[in-house]
PDB file of C-alpha atoms in Angstrom:
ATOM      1  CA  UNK I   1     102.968  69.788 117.596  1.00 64.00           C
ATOM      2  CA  UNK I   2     106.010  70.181 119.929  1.00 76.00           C
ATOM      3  CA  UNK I   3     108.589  73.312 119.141  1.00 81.00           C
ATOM      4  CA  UNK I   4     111.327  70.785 117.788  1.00 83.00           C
ATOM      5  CA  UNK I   5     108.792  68.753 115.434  1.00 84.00           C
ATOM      6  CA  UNK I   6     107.727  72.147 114.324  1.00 86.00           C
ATOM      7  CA  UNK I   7     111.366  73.717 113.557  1.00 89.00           C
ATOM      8  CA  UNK I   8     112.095  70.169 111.617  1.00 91.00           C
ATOM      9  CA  UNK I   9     108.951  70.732 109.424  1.00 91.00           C
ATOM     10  CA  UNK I  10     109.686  74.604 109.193  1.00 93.00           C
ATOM     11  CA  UNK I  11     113.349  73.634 108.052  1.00 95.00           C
ATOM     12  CA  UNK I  12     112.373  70.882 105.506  1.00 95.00           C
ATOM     13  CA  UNK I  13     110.230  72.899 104.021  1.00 95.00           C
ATOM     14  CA  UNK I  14     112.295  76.195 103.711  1.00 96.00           C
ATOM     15  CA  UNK I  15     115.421  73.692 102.646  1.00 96.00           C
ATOM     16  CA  UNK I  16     112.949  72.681  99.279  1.00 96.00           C
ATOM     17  CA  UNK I  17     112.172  75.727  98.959  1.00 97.00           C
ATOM     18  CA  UNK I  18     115.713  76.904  98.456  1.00 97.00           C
ATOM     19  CA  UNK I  19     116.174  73.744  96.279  1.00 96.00           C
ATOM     20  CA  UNK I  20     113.283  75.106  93.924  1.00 97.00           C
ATOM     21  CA  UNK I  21     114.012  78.755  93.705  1.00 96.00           C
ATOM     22  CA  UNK I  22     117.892  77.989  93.179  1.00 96.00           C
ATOM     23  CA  UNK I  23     116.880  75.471  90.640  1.00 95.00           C
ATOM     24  CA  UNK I  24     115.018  77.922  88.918  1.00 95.00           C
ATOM     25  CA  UNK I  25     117.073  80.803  89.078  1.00 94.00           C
ATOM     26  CA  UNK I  26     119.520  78.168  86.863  1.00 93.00           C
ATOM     27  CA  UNK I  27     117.476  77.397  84.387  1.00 91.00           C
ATOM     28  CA  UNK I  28     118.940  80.341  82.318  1.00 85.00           C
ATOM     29  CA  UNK I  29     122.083  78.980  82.274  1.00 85.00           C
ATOM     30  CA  UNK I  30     120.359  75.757  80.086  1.00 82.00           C
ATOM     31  CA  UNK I  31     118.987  78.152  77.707  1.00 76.00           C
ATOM     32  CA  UNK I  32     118.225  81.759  77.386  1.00 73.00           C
ATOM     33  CA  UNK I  33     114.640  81.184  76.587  1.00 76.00           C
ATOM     34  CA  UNK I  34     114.101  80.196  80.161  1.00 81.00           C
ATOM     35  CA  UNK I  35     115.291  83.509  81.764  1.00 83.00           C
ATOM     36  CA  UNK I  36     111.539  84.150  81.317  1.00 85.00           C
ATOM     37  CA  UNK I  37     111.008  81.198  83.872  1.00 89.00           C
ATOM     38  CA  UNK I  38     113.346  82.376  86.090  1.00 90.00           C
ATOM     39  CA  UNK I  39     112.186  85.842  86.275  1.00 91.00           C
ATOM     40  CA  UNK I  40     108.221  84.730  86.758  1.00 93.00           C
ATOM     41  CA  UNK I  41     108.644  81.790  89.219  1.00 94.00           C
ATOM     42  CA  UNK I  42     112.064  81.994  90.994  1.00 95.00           C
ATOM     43  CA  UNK I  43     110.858  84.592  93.899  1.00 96.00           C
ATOM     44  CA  UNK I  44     107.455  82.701  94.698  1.00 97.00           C
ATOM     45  CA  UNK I  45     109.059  79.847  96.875  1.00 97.00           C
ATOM     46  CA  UNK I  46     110.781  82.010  99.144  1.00 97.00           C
ATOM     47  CA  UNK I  47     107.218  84.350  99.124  1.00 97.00           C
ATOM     48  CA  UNK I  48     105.630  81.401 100.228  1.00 97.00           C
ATOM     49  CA  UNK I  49     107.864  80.322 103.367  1.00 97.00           C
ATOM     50  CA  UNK I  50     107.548  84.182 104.223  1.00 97.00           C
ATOM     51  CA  UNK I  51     103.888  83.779 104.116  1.00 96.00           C
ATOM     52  CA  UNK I  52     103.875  80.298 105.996  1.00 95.00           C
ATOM     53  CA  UNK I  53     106.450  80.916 108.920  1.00 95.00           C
ATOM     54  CA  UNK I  54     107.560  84.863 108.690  1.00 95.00           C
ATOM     55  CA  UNK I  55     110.356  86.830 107.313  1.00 96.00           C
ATOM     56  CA  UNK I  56     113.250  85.035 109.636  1.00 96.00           C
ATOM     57  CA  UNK I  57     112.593  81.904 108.189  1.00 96.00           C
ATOM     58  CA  UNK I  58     112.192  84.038 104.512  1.00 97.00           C
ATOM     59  CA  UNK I  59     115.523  85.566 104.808  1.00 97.00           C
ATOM     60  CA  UNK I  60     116.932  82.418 105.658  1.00 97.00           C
ATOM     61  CA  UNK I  61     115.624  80.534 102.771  1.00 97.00           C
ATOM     62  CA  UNK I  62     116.646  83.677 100.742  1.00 97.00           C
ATOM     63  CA  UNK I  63     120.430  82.998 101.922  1.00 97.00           C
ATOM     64  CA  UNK I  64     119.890  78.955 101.219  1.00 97.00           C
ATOM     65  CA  UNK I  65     119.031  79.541  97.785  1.00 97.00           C
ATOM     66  CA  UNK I  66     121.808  82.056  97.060  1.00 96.00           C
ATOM     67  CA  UNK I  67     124.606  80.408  98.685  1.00 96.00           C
ATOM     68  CA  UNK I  68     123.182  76.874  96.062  1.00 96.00           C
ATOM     69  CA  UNK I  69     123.548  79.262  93.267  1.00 95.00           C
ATOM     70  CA  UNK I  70     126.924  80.444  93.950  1.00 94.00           C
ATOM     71  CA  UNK I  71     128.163  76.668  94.702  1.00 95.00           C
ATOM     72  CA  UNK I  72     126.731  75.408  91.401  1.00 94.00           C
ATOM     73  CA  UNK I  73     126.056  78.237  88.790  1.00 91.00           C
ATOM     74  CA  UNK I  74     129.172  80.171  90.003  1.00 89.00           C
ATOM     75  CA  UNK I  75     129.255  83.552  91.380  1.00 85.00           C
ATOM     76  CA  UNK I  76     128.156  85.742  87.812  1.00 81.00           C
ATOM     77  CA  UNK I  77     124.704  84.243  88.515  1.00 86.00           C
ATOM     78  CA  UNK I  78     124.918  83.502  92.319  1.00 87.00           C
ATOM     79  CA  UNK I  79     125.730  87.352  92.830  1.00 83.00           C
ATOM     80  CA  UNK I  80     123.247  88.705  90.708  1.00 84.00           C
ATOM     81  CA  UNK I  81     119.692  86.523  89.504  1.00 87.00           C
ATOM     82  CA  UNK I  82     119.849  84.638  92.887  1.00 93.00           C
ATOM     83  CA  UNK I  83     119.619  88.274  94.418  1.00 93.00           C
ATOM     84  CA  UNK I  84     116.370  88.520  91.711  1.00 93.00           C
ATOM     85  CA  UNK I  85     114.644  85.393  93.635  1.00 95.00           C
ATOM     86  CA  UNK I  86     115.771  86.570  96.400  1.00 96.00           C
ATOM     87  CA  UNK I  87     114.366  90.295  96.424  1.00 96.00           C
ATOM     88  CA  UNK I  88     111.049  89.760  95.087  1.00 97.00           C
ATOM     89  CA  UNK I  89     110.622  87.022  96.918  1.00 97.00           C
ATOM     90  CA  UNK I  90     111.052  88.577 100.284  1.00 97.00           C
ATOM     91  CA  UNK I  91     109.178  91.598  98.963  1.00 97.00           C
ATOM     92  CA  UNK I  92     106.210  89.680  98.182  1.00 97.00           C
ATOM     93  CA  UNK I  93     106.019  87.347 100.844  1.00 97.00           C
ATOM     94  CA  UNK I  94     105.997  90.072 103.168  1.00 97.00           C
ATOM     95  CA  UNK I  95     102.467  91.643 101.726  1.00 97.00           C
ATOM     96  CA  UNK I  96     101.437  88.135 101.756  1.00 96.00           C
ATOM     97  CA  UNK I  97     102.641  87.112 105.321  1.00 96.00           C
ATOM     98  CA  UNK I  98     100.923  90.936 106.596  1.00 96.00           C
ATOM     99  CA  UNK I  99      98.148  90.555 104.261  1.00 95.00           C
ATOM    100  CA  UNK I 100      98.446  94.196 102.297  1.00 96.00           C
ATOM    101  CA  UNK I 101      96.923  94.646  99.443  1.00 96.00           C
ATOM    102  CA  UNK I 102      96.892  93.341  96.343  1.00 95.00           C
ATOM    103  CA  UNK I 103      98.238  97.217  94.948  1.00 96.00           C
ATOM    104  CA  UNK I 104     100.490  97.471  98.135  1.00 97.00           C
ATOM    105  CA  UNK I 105     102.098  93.870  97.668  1.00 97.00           C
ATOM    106  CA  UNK I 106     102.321  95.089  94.181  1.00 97.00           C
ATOM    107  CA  UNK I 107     104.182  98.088  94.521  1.00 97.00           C
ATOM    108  CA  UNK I 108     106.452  96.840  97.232  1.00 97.00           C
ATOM    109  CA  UNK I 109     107.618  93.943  94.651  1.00 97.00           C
ATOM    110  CA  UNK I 110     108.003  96.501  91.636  1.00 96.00           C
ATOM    111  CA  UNK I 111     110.146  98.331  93.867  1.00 96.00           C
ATOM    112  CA  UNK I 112     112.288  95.248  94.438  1.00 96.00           C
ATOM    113  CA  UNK I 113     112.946  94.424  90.788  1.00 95.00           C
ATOM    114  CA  UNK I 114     113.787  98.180  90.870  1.00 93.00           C
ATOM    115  CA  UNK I 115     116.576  98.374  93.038  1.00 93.00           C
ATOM    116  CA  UNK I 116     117.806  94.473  92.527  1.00 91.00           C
ATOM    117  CA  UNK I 117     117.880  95.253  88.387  1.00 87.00           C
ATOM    118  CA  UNK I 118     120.256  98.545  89.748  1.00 85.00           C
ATOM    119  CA  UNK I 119     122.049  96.376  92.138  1.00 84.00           C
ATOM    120  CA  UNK I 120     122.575  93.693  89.395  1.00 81.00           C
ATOM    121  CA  UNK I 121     124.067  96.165  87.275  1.00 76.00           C
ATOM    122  CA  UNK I 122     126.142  97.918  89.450  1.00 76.00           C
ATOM    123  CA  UNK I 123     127.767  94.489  90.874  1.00 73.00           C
ATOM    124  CA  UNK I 124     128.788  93.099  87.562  1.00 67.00           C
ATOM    125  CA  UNK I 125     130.394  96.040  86.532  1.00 65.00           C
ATOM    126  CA  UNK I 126     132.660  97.320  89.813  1.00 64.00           C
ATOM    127  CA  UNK I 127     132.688  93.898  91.678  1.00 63.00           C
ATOM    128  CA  UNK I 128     132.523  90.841  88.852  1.00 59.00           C
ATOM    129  CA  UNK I 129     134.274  92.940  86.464  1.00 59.00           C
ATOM    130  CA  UNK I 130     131.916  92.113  83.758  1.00 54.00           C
ATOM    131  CA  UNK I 131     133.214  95.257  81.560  1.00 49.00           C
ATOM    132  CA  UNK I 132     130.436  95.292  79.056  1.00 49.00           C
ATOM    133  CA  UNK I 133     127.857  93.874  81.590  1.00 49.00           C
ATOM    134  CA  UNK I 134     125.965  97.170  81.094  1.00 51.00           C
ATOM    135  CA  UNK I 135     125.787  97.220  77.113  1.00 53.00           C
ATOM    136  CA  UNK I 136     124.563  93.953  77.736  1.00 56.00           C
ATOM    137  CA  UNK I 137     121.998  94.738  80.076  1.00 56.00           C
ATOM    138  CA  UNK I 138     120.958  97.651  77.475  1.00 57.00           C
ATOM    139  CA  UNK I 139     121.048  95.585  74.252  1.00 59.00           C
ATOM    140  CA  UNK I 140     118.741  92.722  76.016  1.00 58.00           C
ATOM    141  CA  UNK I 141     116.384  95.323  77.822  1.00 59.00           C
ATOM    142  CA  UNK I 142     116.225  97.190  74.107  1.00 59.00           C
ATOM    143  CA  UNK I 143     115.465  93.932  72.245  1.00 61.00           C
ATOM    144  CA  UNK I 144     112.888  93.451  75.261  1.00 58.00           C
ATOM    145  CA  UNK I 145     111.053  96.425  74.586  1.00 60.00           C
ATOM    146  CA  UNK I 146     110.851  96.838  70.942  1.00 62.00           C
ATOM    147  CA  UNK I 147     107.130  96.233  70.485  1.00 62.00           C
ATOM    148  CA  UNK I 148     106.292  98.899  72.749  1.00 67.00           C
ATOM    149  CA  UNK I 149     108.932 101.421  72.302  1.00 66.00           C
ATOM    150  CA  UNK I 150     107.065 101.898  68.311  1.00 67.00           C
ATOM    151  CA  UNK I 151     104.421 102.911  68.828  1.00 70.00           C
ATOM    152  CA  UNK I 152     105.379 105.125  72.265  1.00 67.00           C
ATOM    153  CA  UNK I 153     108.255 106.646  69.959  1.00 70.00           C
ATOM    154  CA  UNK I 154     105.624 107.723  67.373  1.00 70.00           C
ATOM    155  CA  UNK I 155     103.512 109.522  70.223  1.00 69.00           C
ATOM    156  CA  UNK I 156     106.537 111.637  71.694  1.00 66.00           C
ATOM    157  CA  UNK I 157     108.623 111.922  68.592  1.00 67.00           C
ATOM    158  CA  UNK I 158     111.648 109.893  69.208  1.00 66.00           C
ATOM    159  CA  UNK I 159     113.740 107.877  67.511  1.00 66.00           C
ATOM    160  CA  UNK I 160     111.926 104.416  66.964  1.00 66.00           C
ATOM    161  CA  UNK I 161     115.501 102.624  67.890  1.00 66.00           C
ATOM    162  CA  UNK I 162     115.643 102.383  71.802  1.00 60.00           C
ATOM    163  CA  UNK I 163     119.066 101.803  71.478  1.00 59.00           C
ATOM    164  CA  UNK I 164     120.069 105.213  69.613  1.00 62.00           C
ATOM    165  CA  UNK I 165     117.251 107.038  72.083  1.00 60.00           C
ATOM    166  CA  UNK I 166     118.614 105.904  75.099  1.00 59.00           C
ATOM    167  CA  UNK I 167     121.628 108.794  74.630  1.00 63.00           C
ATOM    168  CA  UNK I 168     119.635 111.311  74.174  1.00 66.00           C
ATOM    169  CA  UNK I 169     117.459 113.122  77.120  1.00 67.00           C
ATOM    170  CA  UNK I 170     114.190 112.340  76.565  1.00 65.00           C
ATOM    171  CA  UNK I 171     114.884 109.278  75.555  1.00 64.00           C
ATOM    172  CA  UNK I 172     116.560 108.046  78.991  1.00 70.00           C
ATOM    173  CA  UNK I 173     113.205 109.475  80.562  1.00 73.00           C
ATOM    174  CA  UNK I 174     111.389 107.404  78.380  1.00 71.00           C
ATOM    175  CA  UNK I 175     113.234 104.282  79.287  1.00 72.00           C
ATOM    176  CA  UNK I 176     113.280 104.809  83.021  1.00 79.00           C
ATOM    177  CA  UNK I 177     109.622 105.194  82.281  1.00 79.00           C
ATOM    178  CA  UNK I 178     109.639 101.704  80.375  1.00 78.00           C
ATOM    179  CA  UNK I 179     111.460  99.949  82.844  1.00 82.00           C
ATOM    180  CA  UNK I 180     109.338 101.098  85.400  1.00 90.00           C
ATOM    181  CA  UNK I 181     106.694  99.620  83.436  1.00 87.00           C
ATOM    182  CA  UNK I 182     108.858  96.300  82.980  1.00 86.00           C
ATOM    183  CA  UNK I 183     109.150  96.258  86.557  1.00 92.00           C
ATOM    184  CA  UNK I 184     105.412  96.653  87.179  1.00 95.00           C
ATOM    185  CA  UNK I 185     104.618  93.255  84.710  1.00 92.00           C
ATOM    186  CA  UNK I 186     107.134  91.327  86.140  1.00 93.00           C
ATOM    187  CA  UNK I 187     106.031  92.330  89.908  1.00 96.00           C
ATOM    188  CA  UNK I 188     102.439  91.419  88.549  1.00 96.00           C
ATOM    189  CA  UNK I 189     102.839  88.407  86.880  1.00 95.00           C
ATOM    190  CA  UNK I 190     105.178  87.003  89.873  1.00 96.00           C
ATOM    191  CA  UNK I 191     101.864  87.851  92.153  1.00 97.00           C
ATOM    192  CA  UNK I 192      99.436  86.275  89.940  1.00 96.00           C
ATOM    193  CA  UNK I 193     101.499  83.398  90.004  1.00 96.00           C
ATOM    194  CA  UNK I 194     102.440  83.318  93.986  1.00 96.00           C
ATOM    195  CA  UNK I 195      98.803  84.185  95.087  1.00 96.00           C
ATOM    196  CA  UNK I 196      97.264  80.832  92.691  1.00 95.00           C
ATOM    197  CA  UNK I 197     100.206  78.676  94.492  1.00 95.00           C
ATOM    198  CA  UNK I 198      99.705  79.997  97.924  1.00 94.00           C
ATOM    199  CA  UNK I 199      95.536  79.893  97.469  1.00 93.00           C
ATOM    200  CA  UNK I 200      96.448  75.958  96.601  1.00 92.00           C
ATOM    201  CA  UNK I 201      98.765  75.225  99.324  1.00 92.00           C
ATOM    202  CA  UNK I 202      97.195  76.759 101.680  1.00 88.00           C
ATOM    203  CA  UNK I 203      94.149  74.889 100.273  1.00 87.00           C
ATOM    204  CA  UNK I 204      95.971  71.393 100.384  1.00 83.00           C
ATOM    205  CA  UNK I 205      96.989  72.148 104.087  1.00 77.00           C
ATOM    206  CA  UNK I 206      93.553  71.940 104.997  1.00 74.00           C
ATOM    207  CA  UNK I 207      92.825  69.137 103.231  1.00 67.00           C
ATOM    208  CA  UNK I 208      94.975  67.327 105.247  1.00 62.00           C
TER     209      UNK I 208
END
């Protein structure tokens, strides 16, 4: 394959999939139930173009799909969940393009969601001017975590309402501890999802 065939597959391919992580990224704005789709599948087609043809053509597919969110979900989602796909995805894809470790690859995503969620938050507030777009944030990550916090609450003796915890010391190390945790499942569960993809693509290249 000549270097000009090659760039036109390597650009087709990253162009869909931009298409496919921006059109997941906006499925929340159809309904809130499928945030939960966005935030398991939106990052593994940009992990897999960084896995296929490097972190260049990653990064660039990472731009693609934010600039498609801006243009059609606006800039409240194109400056913040398109950063999501965007994070992890790059994250990800570079343990799978180097090959690290399952744990590695795992860490190096959580850490992602980490600093994205703090990104996220800090952007709507002093740049979008969302005003209350951190009492959101809390009231969706407390109604999130309610079947754990119970139980957790009863161990260390706090208040079993995250909400009325979260002003109080212990209970703001208990939800950094918690989101941690969040940011762990969600780096897992994006893996386990990108690695099965990846095994079949990979498996359908060569098949053909």
């Amino acid at each position: 394959m000549n270097s000009s065939v090659q760039k036109t597959k390597y650009l087709t391919e990253a162009a869909a999939a931009a298409a496919i992580a921006a059109l997941l990224v906006l499925l929340k704005l159809v309904a809130p139930f499928f945030v939960f789709i966005t935030m398991l599948t939106s990052a593994v087609p940009i992990a897999v173009i960084c896995s296929f043809h490097g972190m260049k053509w990653g990064l660039g597919t990472s731009l693609a799909e934010i600039f498609l969110v801006n243009i059609i979900g606006g800039p409240e989602i194109g400056f913040t969940t398109a950063f999501y796909a965007a994070a992890l995805g790059m994250a990800m894809g570079y343990g799978f393009r180097h090959n690290l470790s399952f744990a590695k690859t795992l860490h190096l995503t959580a850490l992602a969601y980490v600093v994205e969620m703090s990104y996220k938050i800090a952007v709507s507030i002093y740049i979008l001017g969302i005003a209350d777009a951190l009492t959101s944030a809390i009231d969706r990550f407390v109604s999130m975590i309610q079947w754990i916090w119970k139980p957790l609450s009863f161990l260390f003796h706090l208040d079993p309402n995250p909400g009325k915890a979260a002003f109080t010391t212990s209970g703001m190390v208990m939800l950094g501890l918690v989101f941690i945790l969040n940011a762990y499942c969600y780096a897992y569960l994006n893996q386990e999802i990108g690695v099965e993809i990846l095994k079949r693509l990979k498996a359908g290249r060569r098949d053909s």
